[in-house]
Short mmCIF file of C-alpha atoms in Angstrom, two decimals:
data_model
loop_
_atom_site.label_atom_id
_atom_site.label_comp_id
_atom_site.label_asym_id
_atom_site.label_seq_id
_atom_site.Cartn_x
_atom_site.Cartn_y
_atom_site.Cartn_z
CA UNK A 1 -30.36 8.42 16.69
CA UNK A 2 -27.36 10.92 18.25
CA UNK A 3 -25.45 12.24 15.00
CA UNK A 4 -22.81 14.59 14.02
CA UNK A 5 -22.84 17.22 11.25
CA UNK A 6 -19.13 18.51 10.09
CA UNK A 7 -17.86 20.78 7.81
CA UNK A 8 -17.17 18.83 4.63
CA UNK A 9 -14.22 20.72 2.95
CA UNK A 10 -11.38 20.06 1.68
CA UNK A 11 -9.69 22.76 3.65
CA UNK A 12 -6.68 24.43 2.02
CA UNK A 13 -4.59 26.62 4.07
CA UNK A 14 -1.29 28.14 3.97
CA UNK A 15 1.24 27.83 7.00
CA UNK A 16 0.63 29.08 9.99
CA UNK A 17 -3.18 30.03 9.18
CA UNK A 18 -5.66 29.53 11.57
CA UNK A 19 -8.01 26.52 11.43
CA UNK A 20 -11.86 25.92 12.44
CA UNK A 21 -13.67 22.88 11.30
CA UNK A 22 -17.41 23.16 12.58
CA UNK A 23 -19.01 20.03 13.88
CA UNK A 24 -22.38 20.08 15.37
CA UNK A 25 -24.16 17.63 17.04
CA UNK A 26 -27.69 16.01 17.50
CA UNK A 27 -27.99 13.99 20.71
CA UNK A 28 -30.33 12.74 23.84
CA UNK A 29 -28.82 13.56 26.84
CA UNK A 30 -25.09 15.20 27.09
CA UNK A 31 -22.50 12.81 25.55
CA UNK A 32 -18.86 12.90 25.54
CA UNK A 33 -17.54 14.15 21.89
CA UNK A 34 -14.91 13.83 20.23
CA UNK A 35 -12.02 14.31 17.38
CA UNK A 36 -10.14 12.00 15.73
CA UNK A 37 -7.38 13.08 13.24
CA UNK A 38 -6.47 10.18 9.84
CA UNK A 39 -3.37 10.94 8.63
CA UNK A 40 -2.11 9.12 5.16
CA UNK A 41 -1.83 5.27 5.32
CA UNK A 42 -3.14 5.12 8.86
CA UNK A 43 -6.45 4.51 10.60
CA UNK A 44 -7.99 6.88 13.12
CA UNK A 45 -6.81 8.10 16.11
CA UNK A 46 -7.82 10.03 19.13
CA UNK A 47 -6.72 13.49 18.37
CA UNK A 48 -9.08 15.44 21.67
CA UNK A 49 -12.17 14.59 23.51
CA UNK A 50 -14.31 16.60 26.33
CA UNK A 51 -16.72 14.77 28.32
CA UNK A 52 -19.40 17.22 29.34
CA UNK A 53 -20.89 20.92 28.63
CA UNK A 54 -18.31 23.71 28.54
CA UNK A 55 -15.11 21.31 28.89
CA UNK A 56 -12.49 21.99 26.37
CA UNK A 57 -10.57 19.20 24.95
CA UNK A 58 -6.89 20.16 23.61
CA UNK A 59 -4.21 18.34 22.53
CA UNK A 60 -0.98 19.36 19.67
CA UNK A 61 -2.22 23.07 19.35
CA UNK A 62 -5.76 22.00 18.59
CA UNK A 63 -8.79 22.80 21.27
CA UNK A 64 -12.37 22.30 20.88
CA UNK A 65 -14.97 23.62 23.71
CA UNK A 66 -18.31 21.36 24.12
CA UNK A 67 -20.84 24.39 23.95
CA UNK A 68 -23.98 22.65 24.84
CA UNK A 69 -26.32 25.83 23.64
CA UNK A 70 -25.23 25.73 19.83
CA UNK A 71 -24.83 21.93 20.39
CA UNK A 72 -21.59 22.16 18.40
CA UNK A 73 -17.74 21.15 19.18
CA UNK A 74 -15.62 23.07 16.63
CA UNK A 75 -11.93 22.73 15.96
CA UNK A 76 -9.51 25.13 15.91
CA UNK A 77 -5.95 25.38 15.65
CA UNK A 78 -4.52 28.84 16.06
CA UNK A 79 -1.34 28.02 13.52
CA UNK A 80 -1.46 25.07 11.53
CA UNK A 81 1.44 23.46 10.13
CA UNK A 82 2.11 21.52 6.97
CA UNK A 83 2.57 18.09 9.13
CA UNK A 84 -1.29 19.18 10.06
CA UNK A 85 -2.58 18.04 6.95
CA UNK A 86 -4.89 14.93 7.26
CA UNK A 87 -8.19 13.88 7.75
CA UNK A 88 -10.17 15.05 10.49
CA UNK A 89 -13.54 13.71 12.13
CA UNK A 90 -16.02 14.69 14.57
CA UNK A 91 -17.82 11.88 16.73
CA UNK A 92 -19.97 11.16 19.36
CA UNK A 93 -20.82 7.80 21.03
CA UNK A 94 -24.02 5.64 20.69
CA UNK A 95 -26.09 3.58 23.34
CA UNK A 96 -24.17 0.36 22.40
CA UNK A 97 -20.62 2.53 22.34
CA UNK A 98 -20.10 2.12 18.77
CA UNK A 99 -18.64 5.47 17.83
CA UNK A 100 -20.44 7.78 15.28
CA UNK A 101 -18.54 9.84 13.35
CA UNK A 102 -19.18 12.48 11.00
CA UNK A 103 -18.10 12.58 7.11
CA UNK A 104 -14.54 13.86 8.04
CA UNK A 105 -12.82 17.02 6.36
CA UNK A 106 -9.64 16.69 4.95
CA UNK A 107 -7.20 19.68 5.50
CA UNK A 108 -4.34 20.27 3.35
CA UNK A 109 -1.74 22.88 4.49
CA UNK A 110 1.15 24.61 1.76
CA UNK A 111 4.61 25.77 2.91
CA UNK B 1 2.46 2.02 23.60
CA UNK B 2 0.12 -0.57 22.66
CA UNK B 3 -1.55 -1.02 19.41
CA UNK B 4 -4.47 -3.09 17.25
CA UNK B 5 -2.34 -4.83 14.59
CA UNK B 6 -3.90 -5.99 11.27
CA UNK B 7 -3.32 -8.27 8.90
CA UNK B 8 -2.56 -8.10 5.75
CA UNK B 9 -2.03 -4.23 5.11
CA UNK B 10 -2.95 -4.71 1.47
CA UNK B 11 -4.72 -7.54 -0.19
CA UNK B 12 -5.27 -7.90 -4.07
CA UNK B 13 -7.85 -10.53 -5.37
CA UNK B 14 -9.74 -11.75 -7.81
CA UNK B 15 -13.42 -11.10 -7.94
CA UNK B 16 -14.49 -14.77 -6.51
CA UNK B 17 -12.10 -15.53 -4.12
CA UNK B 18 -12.04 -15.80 -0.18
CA UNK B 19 -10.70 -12.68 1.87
CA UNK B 20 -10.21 -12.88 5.34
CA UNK B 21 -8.60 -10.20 7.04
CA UNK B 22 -7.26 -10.52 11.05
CA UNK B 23 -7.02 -8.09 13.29
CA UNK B 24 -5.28 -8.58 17.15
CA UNK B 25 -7.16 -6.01 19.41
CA UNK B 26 -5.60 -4.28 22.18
CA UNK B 27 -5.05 -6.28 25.58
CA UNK B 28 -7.76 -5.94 27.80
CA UNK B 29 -10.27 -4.17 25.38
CA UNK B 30 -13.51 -6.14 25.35
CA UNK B 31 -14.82 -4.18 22.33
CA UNK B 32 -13.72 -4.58 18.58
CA UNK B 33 -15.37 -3.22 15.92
CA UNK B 34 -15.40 -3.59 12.16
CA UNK B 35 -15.45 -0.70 9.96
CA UNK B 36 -15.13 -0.17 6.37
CA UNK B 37 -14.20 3.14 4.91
CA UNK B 38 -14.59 4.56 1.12
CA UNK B 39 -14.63 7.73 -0.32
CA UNK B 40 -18.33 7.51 -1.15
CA UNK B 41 -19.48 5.99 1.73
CA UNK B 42 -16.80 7.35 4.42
CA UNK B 43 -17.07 4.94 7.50
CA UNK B 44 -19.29 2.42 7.69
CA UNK B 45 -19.71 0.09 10.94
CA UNK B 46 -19.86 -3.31 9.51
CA UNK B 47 -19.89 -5.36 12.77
CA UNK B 48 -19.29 -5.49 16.67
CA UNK B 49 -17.84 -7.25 19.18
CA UNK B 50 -18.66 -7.20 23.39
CA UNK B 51 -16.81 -9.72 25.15
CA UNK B 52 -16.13 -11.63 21.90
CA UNK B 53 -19.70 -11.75 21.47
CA UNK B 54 -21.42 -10.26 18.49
CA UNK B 55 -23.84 -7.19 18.85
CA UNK B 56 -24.24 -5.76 16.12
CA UNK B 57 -24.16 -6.73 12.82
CA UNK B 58 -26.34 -5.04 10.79
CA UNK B 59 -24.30 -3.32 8.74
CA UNK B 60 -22.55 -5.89 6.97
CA UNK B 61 -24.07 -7.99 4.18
CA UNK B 62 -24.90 -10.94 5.47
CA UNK B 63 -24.99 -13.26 2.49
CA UNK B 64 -21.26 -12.54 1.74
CA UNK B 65 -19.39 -11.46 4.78
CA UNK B 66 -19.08 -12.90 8.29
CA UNK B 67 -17.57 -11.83 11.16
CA UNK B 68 -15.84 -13.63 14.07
CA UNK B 69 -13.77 -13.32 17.67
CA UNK B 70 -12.74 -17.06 17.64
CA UNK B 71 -10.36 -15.85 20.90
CA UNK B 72 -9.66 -12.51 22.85
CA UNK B 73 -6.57 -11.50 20.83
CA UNK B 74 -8.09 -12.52 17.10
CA UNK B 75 -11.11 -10.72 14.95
CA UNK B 76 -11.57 -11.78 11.50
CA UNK B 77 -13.79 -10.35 8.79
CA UNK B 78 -13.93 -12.72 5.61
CA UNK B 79 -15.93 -11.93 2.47
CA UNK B 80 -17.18 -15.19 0.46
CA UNK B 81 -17.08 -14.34 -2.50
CA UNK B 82 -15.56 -10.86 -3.02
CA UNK B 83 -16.63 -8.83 -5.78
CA UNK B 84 -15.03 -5.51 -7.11
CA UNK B 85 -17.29 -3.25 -4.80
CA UNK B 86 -15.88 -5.04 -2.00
CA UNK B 87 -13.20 -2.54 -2.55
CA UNK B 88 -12.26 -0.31 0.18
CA UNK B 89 -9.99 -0.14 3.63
CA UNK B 90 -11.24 -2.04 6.69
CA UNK B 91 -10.31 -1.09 10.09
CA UNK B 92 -10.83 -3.05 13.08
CA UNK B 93 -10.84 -1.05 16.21
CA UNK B 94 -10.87 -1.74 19.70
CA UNK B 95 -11.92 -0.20 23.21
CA UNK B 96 -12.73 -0.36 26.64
CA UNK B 97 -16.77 -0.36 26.16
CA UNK B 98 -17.10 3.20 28.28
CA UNK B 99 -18.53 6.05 26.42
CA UNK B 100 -15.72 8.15 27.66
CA UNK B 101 -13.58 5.68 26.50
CA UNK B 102 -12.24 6.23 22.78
CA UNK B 103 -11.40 3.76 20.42
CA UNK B 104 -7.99 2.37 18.63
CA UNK B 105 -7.82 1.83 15.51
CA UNK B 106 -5.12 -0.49 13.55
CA UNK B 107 -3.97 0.70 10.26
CA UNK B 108 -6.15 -0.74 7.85
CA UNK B 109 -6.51 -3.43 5.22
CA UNK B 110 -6.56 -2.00 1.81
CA UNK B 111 -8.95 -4.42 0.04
CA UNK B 112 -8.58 -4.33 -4.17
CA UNK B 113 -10.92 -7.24 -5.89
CA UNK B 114 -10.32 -6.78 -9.53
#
């Protein structure tokens, strides 16, 4: 079935370092992909999406770009910040819209 | 800004006992779905839900744990009898049933069975 490979970690980082967290993808057909960010004590939530090939999905600093040729969706933030620091999972949908999501990679970022 | 709500946020029991945890999905979704995260495991999809009708269920153990949508605002999960690997945080999310569509999560029901 359609899976996602990501970047296991953890990720350490100081402030204002710049972030990528690969994520690659196995799928049939082009499905929408996304991230979802955990932070502490809380349960997932939609951090970006993009929907089809070459669409970039951004939201709080963070982008991804759907590149259908290395099948991947990386993260990247350009300047993280300490309130950054959570967990962070790739995913892709199935045929019965349960979501799939990757192992998730927690990022920790230091004053 | 709405929300899935569950209940209890923690829950401490003895190996044995009844759990049921609740969860009140978003108005209008007409998917929820179970989930059970661990460090080992990381997310697991334990059951779901289309129209308060059960899918899928093949990832929960069946001989222990059941899963219902008795109405359109109530999921429970309950685990007869728990035992100490029962251990984990359950989510219960919700969504629209579109694979554009994402899903909401509530925050969790830490699960300790001693």
């Amino acid at each position: 079935g359609d899976s996602v490979t990501q970047m296991e970690g953890p990720v350490t980082l100081s402030e204002e370092a710049f972030l990528t967290i690969n994520c690659t993808y196995t799928a049939t057909g082009y499905p929408s992909l996304f991230w979802y960010v955990q932070y502490p004590g809380e349960g997932l939530q939609l951090l970006l999406k993009a929907t089809k090939a070459d669409d970039k999905g951004s939201n709080k600093g963070f982008e991804a770009t759907y590149r259908k040729e290395t099948t991947s969706f990386h993260l990247e933030k350009g300047s993280v910040q300490v309130s950054d620091s959570a967990v962070y999972f790739c995913a892709l949908p199935q045929n019965n819209n349960d979501m799939r999501f990757g192992a998730g990679t927690r990022l920790t970022v230091k004053p | 800004d709405a929300r899935v709500t569950q209940t209890p946020r923690h829950k401490v029991t003895e190996m044995g006992q009844e759990v049921t945890m609740r969860c009140q999905p978003i108005l209008g979704h007409n998917t929820v779905f179970w989930y059970r995260q661990t460090m080992m495991q990381g997310l697991e999809l334990l059951a779901y839900f289309r129209n308060r009708a059960p899918l899928d269920d093949s990832g929960m153990p069946k001989d222990r744990f059941s899963a219902e949508m008795p109405d359109a605002t109530l999921a429970t999960l309950k685990i007869q009898p728990s035992e100490p690997r029962d251990s984990a945080v359950y989510f219960c999310a919700s969504g629209l049933g579109q694979k554009d569509s994402p899903l909401h999560f509530g925050n969790g029901t830490r699960l300790t069975v001693t």
